Coordinates of C-alpha atoms and ligand atoms in Angstrom, one line a residue:
M1 CA 7.0 21.8 -2.3
R2 CA 6.4 22.8 1.4
G3 CA 2.6 22.6 1.4
L4 CA 1.6 18.8 0.6
L5 CA -1.9 17.2 -0.1
I6 CA -1.3 13.4 1.1
T7 CA -4.3 12.2 -0.4
G8 CA -4.9 8.3 1.5
G9 CA -2.9 9.8 3.8
A10 CA -5.2 8.4 7.0
G11 CA -4.5 4.0 5.2
F12 CA -1.7 2.3 5.7
I13 CA 1.8 3.8 3.8
G14 CA 0.0 7.2 3.7
S15 CA 0.2 7.5 7.5
N16 CA 3.6 6.0 7.4
F17 CA 4.6 8.8 5.0
V18 CA 3.2 11.7 6.6
R19 CA 4.7 10.5 10.0
Y20 CA 8.2 10.4 8.1
I21 CA 7.6 13.9 6.1
L22 CA 6.8 15.8 9.3
Q23 CA 9.7 13.7 11.4
K24 CA 12.1 15.0 8.5
Y25 CA 11.3 18.2 7.0
P26 CA 10.5 20.8 9.7
D27 CA 9.2 23.3 7.2
Y28 CA 6.5 20.7 6.0
R29 CA 3.1 21.5 6.3
V30 CA 0.9 18.4 5.3
V31 CA -3.0 18.2 4.5
V32 CA -4.0 15.2 4.6
Y33 CA -7.2 14.2 2.2
D34 CA -8.8 10.5 2.8
K35 CA -12.5 9.2 2.2
L36 CA -11.6 6.9 5.7
T37 CA -12.8 4.0 3.9
Y38 CA -12.8 0.6 5.6
A39 CA -8.9 1.0 5.5
G40 CA -9.1 4.3 6.2
N41 CA -8.2 5.2 10.2
L42 CA -7.6 8.3 12.3
E43 CA -5.7 5.6 14.9
N44 CA -3.6 5.5 12.6
L45 CA -2.4 9.2 12.8
K46 CA -3.5 10.1 16.2
D47 CA 0.3 10.2 17.6
V48 CA 0.6 12.9 14.1
A49 CA -2.0 14.8 15.2
R50 CA -1.0 15.5 18.5
D51 CA 3.1 15.9 17.9
F52 CA 2.3 17.9 14.4
A53 CA -1.1 19.7 15.3
G54 CA 0.8 23.3 13.9
R55 CA 1.4 21.7 10.6
Y56 CA -1.2 19.0 10.2
A57 CA -4.5 19.0 8.8
F58 CA -7.0 16.6 8.0
V59 CA -10.0 16.8 5.9
R60 CA -12.1 13.9 5.1
G61 CA -13.3 14.2 1.4
D62 CA -13.4 11.4 -1.6
I63 CA -11.0 12.4 -4.8
V64 CA -12.8 12.4 -6.9
E65 CA -15.5 15.3 -5.7
A66 CA -13.3 17.6 -7.9
E67 CA -14.2 20.7 -6.4
K68 CA -13.5 19.6 -2.9
V69 CA -10.6 18.9 -3.9
R70 CA -9.8 22.5 -5.6
A71 CA -10.7 23.8 -2.6
V72 CA -8.8 22.0 -0.7
I73 CA -5.8 23.0 -2.5
R74 CA -6.6 26.0 -2.3
E75 CA -7.6 26.8 1.6
H76 CA -4.5 25.0 2.4
Q77 CA -1.7 26.4 0.2
V78 CA -1.0 23.0 -1.4
N79 CA 2.0 23.1 -3.8
A80 CA 1.9 19.2 -4.7
I81 CA 0.2 16.8 -4.3
V82 CA 1.3 12.7 -3.1
N83 CA -1.7 10.1 -4.2
F84 CA -1.9 7.4 -1.7
A85 CA -5.7 6.9 -1.9
A86 CA -6.7 3.7 -4.0
A87 CA -8.9 0.8 -3.1
T88 CA -5.6 -1.6 -2.9
H89 CA -6.5 -5.1 -2.0
V90 CA -6.4 -7.4 -4.8
D91 CA -9.5 -10.7 -3.6
R92 CA -11.9 -7.3 -2.9
S93 CA -10.9 -6.1 -6.4
L94 CA -12.5 -9.9 -7.6
M95 CA -15.6 -9.1 -5.7
E96 CA -15.8 -5.4 -6.2
P97 CA -14.3 -3.8 -9.3
D98 CA -16.5 -0.4 -9.5
E99 CA -15.0 0.8 -6.8
F100 CA -11.5 0.1 -7.5
I101 CA -12.0 1.7 -11.4
R102 CA -13.9 4.6 -9.6
T103 CA -10.9 5.8 -7.2
D104 CA -7.4 4.4 -8.9
V105 CA -8.6 5.8 -12.6
Y106 CA -11.3 8.8 -12.2
G107 CA -9.9 9.3 -9.1
T108 CA -6.3 9.8 -10.5
Y109 CA -7.7 11.7 -13.3
V110 CA -9.5 14.2 -11.2
L111 CA -6.3 14.9 -9.5
L112 CA -4.6 15.6 -12.3
E113 CA -6.8 17.7 -13.5
A114 CA -6.5 19.8 -10.1
T115 CA -2.8 20.2 -11.0
R116 CA -3.4 21.6 -14.5
E117 CA -5.7 24.1 -13.5
L118 CA -3.9 25.3 -10.3
G119 CA -0.3 25.0 -11.7
L120 CA 1.2 22.4 -8.7
E121 CA 4.9 22.3 -8.7
R122 CA 3.7 18.4 -8.6
M123 CA 1.7 15.4 -9.1
H124 CA 3.3 12.0 -7.6
Q125 CA 1.2 9.1 -8.1
V126 CA 2.0 6.1 -6.2
S127 CA 2.1 3.1 -7.6
T128 CA 2.7 -0.7 -7.7
D129 CA 4.7 -3.6 -8.9
E130 CA 1.8 -5.1 -10.1
V131 CA 1.1 -3.3 -13.1
Y132 CA 4.4 -5.0 -15.0
G133 CA 1.8 -8.2 -14.4
Q134 CA 3.8 -11.8 -13.0
V135 CA 7.5 -11.7 -13.8
L136 CA 8.0 -15.3 -14.8
E137 CA 11.8 -14.6 -15.5
G138 CA 14.1 -12.3 -14.8
R139 CA 12.9 -8.4 -13.7
A140 CA 10.8 -6.0 -14.3
G141 CA 12.2 -2.4 -15.6
E142 CA 10.5 0.5 -15.6
D143 CA 10.0 0.3 -19.5
A144 CA 8.9 -2.5 -19.6
P145 CA 4.8 -3.8 -20.7
L146 CA 2.1 -3.0 -18.0
H147 CA 0.4 -6.8 -18.5
T148 CA -2.3 -6.7 -15.7
R149 CA -4.1 -9.6 -14.2
S150 CA -6.1 -8.4 -11.8
P151 CA -8.9 -5.5 -11.6
Y152 CA -6.5 -3.6 -8.6
A153 CA -3.9 -4.0 -10.7
A154 CA -5.6 -3.0 -14.5
S155 CA -7.3 0.5 -12.6
K156 CA -3.6 1.4 -10.8
A157 CA -2.2 1.2 -14.5
G158 CA -4.4 3.3 -15.9
G159 CA -3.9 5.8 -13.0
D160 CA -0.4 5.8 -13.7
L161 CA -1.5 6.1 -18.1
L162 CA -3.3 8.9 -17.2
C163 CA -0.1 10.6 -14.9
L164 CA 1.8 10.2 -18.1
S165 CA -0.7 11.4 -21.0
Y166 CA -1.1 14.4 -18.7
F167 CA 3.0 15.0 -19.0
A168 CA 3.4 14.4 -22.6
S169 CA 0.1 16.3 -23.6
F170 CA 0.2 18.8 -20.8
G171 CA 3.5 19.4 -19.8
V172 CA 1.7 18.2 -16.1
P173 CA 5.1 17.8 -13.3
V174 CA 4.2 13.8 -12.6
T175 CA 6.3 11.0 -11.4
I176 CA 5.3 7.7 -10.7
T177 CA 7.0 5.2 -8.0
R178 CA 5.8 1.4 -8.6
G179 CA 6.3 -0.3 -5.3
A180 CA 7.0 -3.6 -3.9
N181 CA 4.6 -5.2 -1.3
N182 CA 5.1 -3.3 1.9
I183 CA 4.6 -4.5 5.5
G184 CA 4.9 -2.7 8.3
P185 CA 2.8 -0.8 11.1
Y186 CA -0.8 -0.3 10.5
Q187 CA -1.8 -2.1 7.9
Y188 CA -5.0 -3.5 7.6
P189 CA -5.5 -7.3 8.2
E190 CA -6.6 -8.7 5.0
K191 CA -3.2 -8.2 3.9
V192 CA -1.2 -11.6 4.3
V193 CA 1.3 -10.4 6.2
P194 CA -1.0 -8.6 8.8
L195 CA -3.5 -11.6 8.2
F196 CA -1.5 -14.1 9.4
I197 CA 0.7 -12.5 12.4
T198 CA -2.8 -11.6 13.7
N199 CA -4.5 -15.3 13.5
A200 CA -1.2 -16.9 14.2
I201 CA -1.2 -14.7 17.4
D202 CA -5.0 -15.7 18.2
Q203 CA -4.2 -19.7 17.0
Q204 CA -5.9 -19.5 14.1
P205 CA -5.2 -20.9 10.6
L206 CA -3.2 -19.2 7.9
P207 CA -4.7 -19.9 4.5
L208 CA -2.0 -20.0 2.1
Y209 CA -3.2 -20.1 -1.6
G210 CA -2.5 -22.7 -3.4
D211 CA 1.1 -24.3 -3.3
G212 CA 2.6 -21.0 -1.4
M213 CA 5.5 -21.3 -3.9
Q214 CA 4.1 -17.5 -5.3
M215 CA 7.4 -14.7 -4.7
R216 CA 6.7 -11.5 -3.4
D217 CA 9.5 -8.5 -2.9
Y218 CA 8.4 -7.9 1.5
Q219 CA 9.7 -4.2 1.7
Y220 CA 9.7 -2.4 4.6
V221 CA 7.4 0.8 4.7
L222 CA 9.3 3.3 5.5
D223 CA 11.9 1.8 3.2
H224 CA 9.2 2.6 0.8
C225 CA 8.3 6.3 1.9
E226 CA 12.0 7.2 1.8
G227 CA 11.8 6.2 -1.7
V228 CA 8.6 8.4 -2.5
D229 CA 10.0 11.4 -0.8
L230 CA 13.9 10.7 -2.9
V231 CA 11.3 10.5 -5.7
L232 CA 9.3 13.5 -4.6
Q233 CA 12.7 15.7 -4.2
R234 CA 15.2 14.6 -7.0
G235 CA 12.9 12.6 -9.3
E236 CA 12.3 14.0 -12.7
P237 CA 8.9 15.0 -14.1
G238 CA 7.5 12.6 -16.8
Q239 CA 9.6 9.2 -15.0
V240 CA 8.5 6.4 -13.6
Y241 CA 10.5 4.5 -11.0
N242 CA 10.5 1.1 -9.1
I243 CA 10.8 0.4 -4.9
G244 CA 11.6 -2.6 -3.6
T245 CA 14.6 -4.6 -2.0
G246 CA 15.1 -6.7 -5.5
V247 CA 15.1 -9.2 -3.4
E248 CA 11.9 -12.2 -3.4
T249 CA 10.5 -14.5 -0.8
H250 CA 7.7 -17.3 -1.2
N251 CA 4.8 -16.8 0.6
I252 CA 5.5 -20.5 2.5
V253 CA 8.6 -19.2 3.9
M254 CA 7.1 -16.1 4.5
A255 CA 4.6 -18.1 6.9
R256 CA 7.0 -20.1 8.7
A257 CA 8.9 -17.4 9.4
I258 CA 5.7 -15.4 10.7
L259 CA 5.3 -18.7 12.7
D260 CA 9.1 -18.9 13.6
L261 CA 9.0 -15.3 15.1
L262 CA 5.5 -15.9 17.3
G263 CA 6.6 -19.3 18.4
K264 CA 3.6 -21.2 17.2
P265 CA 3.4 -24.5 15.1
Y266 CA 3.6 -25.2 11.0
S267 CA 0.6 -27.1 11.8
L268 CA -1.4 -24.0 11.1
I269 CA -0.8 -23.2 8.1
R270 CA -3.9 -24.4 5.4
S271 CA -3.2 -24.7 1.6
V272 CA -6.6 -23.3 0.6
P273 CA -7.9 -22.6 -3.3
D274 CA -6.3 -20.4 -4.6
R275 CA -7.1 -16.5 -5.6
P276 CA -8.1 -16.5 -9.4
G277 CA -5.7 -14.9 -11.4
H278 CA -3.4 -15.0 -9.2
D279 CA 0.2 -13.7 -10.1
R280 CA 3.0 -15.9 -9.6
R281 CA 6.1 -13.6 -9.2
Y282 CA 6.9 -10.1 -9.3
A283 CA 10.2 -8.6 -9.2
L284 CA 11.6 -5.3 -10.1
E285 CA 15.0 -3.6 -11.4
V286 CA 16.0 -1.2 -9.2
S287 CA 18.8 0.1 -10.2
K288 CA 16.7 3.6 -11.6
I289 CA 15.8 4.8 -7.5
R290 CA 19.2 3.2 -6.1
A291 CA 21.0 5.0 -9.1
L292 CA 19.0 8.7 -7.4
G293 CA 20.5 8.0 -4.5
R294 CA 18.5 5.6 -1.9
Q295 CA 20.7 3.3 0.1
S296 CA 19.0 2.4 3.3
S297 CA 16.8 -0.6 3.2
H298 CA 15.8 -3.3 5.7
S299 CA 16.7 -6.9 5.3
F300 CA 13.2 -9.5 4.9
A301 CA 14.1 -10.6 7.7
Q302 CA 14.5 -7.2 9.8
A303 CA 11.3 -6.5 8.2
L304 CA 9.4 -9.0 9.3
E305 CA 11.0 -9.1 13.0
E306 CA 9.6 -5.4 13.2
T307 CA 6.9 -6.0 12.1
V308 CA 5.6 -8.9 14.2
H309 CA 7.1 -7.1 17.1
W310 CA 4.3 -4.1 16.5
Y311 CA 1.7 -6.3 16.3
V312 CA 2.4 -8.4 19.3
K313 CA 2.8 -4.9 21.2
N314 CA -0.1 -3.0 19.4
E315 CA -2.7 -5.0 19.6
W316 CA -5.7 -2.0 20.5
W317 CA -4.9 -1.1 17.2
W318 CA -5.9 -4.1 15.6
R319 CA -8.0 -5.9 17.3
P320 CA -11.4 -4.0 17.4
I321 CA -10.7 -3.8 13.3
K322 CA -10.5 -7.4 13.6
N323 CA -13.7 -7.6 15.7
G324 CA -15.4 -5.2 13.9
E325 CA -19.0 -6.0 11.3
H326 CA -17.3 -5.1 8.6
Y327 CA -13.8 -7.4 8.7
R328 CA -16.1 -10.2 10.0
A329 CA -18.3 -10.0 6.9
Y330 CA -15.2 -10.2 4.9
Y331 CA -13.2 -12.4 6.4
Q332 CA -16.6 -15.2 6.0
Q333 CA -16.8 -14.2 2.3
Q334 CA -13.4 -14.4 1.4
Y335 CA -12.1 -17.6 4.0
D336 CA -14.6 -19.8 5.5
Q337 CA -15.4 -22.1 2.1
R338 CA -11.8 -21.9 1.1
L339 CA -10.6 -23.0 5.0
A340 CA -13.3 -25.2 5.0
R341 CA -11.7 -27.2 1.8
G342 CA -8.1 -26.1 3.1
Q343 CA -5.3 -29.0 3.8
A344 CA -2.9 -29.0 6.2
V345 CA 0.7 -28.4 4.3
A346 CA 3.1 -31.1 5.1
E347 CA 6.3 -29.8 6.7
Ligands
NAD401 P1 -5.3 1.8 1.8 O1 -5.7 0.0 2.2 O2 -4.2 0.9 3.7 O3 -5.2 2.9 2.3 C1 -6.0 3.6 1.4 C2 -6.4 4.4 2.1 O4 -7.1 5.6 0.8 C3 -7.1 4.7 2.9 O5 -6.7 5.7 3.8 C4 -8.6 4.7 2.2 O6 -9.4 5.2 3.0 C5 -8.2 6.0 1.2 N1 -9.0 6.2 0.0 C6 -9.4 5.0 -0.5 N2 -10.3 5.5 -1.5 C7 -10.9 6.8 -1.3 C8 -11.3 8.2 -2.1 N3 -11.6 8.0 -3.5 N4 -11.4 9.0 -2.1 C9 -9.9 9.9 -1.0 N5 -9.5 8.4 0.0 C10 -9.7 7.2 -0.4 O7 -4.0 1.2 1.0 P2 -2.0 1.3 1.2 O8 -1.4 -0.4 1.3 O9 -1.3 2.2 1.9 O10 -1.9 1.9 -0.3 C11 -1.6 3.2 -0.3 C12 -1.0 3.3 -2.0 O11 0.1 2.6 -2.2 C13 -2.1 3.0 -3.3 O12 -2.1 3.7 -4.1 C14 -1.2 1.5 -3.5 O13 -1.7 1.4 -4.8 C15 -0.1 1.3 -3.2 N6 1.1 0.8 -2.9 C16 0.7 -0.3 -1.8 C17 1.2 -1.3 -2.3 C18 1.6 -2.5 -0.9 O14 1.9 -3.4 -0.6 N7 0.4 -2.1 0.4 C19 2.3 -1.2 -2.5 C20 3.1 -0.5 -3.6 C21 2.0 0.6 -4.2
DAU402 O1 2.9 -5.8 -5.1 C1 2.3 -4.5 -4.7 C2 1.3 -5.0 -4.0 O2 0.6 -5.6 -2.7 C3 0.3 -3.4 -3.5 O3 -0.1 -3.0 -4.8 C4 -1.4 -3.7 -2.9 O4 -2.2 -2.9 -2.8 C5 -0.7 -5.3 -2.4 O5 -2.1 -5.7 -2.0 C6 -0.1 -6.0 -2.3 O6 -0.9 -6.8 -3.2 P1 -0.7 -8.7 -3.1 O7 -2.0 -9.1 -3.9 O8 0.7 -9.0 -3.5 O9 -0.7 -8.3 -1.6 P2 -1.7 -10.0 -0.6 O10 -0.6 -9.4 0.6 O11 -2.7 -9.5 -1.3 O12 -1.1 -11.2 -1.4 C7 0.7 -11.8 -0.9 C8 0.5 -12.9 -0.8 O13 0.0 -13.4 0.0 C9 -0.1 -13.0 -2.5 O14 0.6 -14.4 -3.6 C10 -1.7 -13.9 -2.3 C11 -0.6 -14.6 -1.2 N1 -2.1 -14.9 -0.3 C12 -2.8 -13.6 0.1 C13 -3.8 -13.7 1.1 C14 -4.6 -12.3 1.6 C15 -2.1 -15.9 0.2 O15 -1.9 -17.2 0.4 N2 -3.3 -16.6 1.8 C16 -3.6 -14.8 1.6 O16 -5.2 -15.0 3.1

């Protein structure tokens, strides 16, 4: 699998994965295929284009365009696809679900068909712990039922089920990973951790949904990339692998930890009206990926510290995004009324 097509490779996790793969495997070639939606950004790959010019190519395109996908696979002699392309933000899926269904379900189908027709060695689907729905007790293993509660989660579950059906029906060599919340460099500041860090730097309120007692397994993005690579190398076709640390943190604790790292007051936290259908807790059983050989992972404290440090040092990356028209319109729609109705959180 030396020629990889990395769809969605200009986004947050995809760009970290591209860099990780090119650094680790001197004989690999990578083609990034990305539509460059609001979340795709060639600035994320600027250093990659410079440092790996001979082994890296970028093609702008949509994964639902079947002919274009096939042409790129042929032209670049691709052996395997790693699919990061998706509409990814839960709050946006509540505003405009159609893009989620189009890319996350239909787009996945297009990649599966291309894998089948062109006889590729692997189609790896990067999926999410959100497909299990909220896990109020215990942990979700890979065979847990899918109880999705947002259009985003339901669309990702649709993509996963198509992958498994292509393995069962046509023998297409698919693998799936379901990752917990990633944090780290180049995450678009709509997601809670970069949103809170950059708001805190600017002395702006941190809009904490509801009581802030929801739990997420915040993992460092490169640990997730390592897990995806491990499954690409050693995973068994037709199998699903969870990737996370197995440790969950309350959102209020995460918010306070960010403020501590930045030396800012807790009074910046505002409790705002909750996300509809907000999943209370995600918790993954991660023994299967550990059995495959996964060892290293940052603790929550280490991952958060590295992330905060990166955003402090890289204003050149996030400030133009936050000042841009698209972001400001989204922020206004999502937060203006919420913040007006928000309340201080007792310290
Ligand atoms: P992101 O929103 O930062 O990036 C998504 C990328 O996909 C962007 O570059 C965008 O331009 C591209 N894209 C979107 N629609 C496309 C289309 N139709 N055709 C081609 N490219 C398209 O997302 P991310 O946070 O990096 O997530 C990447 C993948 O990992 C997604 O599949 C997501 O479901 C999954 N995932 C994310 C997390 C997380 O915490 N962020 C956790 C687990 C799994
Ligand atoms: O779990 C993996 C998933 O993690 C990925 O599949 C998704 O693509 C990714 O967006 C992320 O989904 P979440 O909904 O968990 O992430 P988000 O950053 O939107 O929110 C994390 C938690 O913080 C969640 O409990 C909601 C809360 N939150 C979020 C925002 C944006 C707030 O309290 N305030 C906010 O403003």
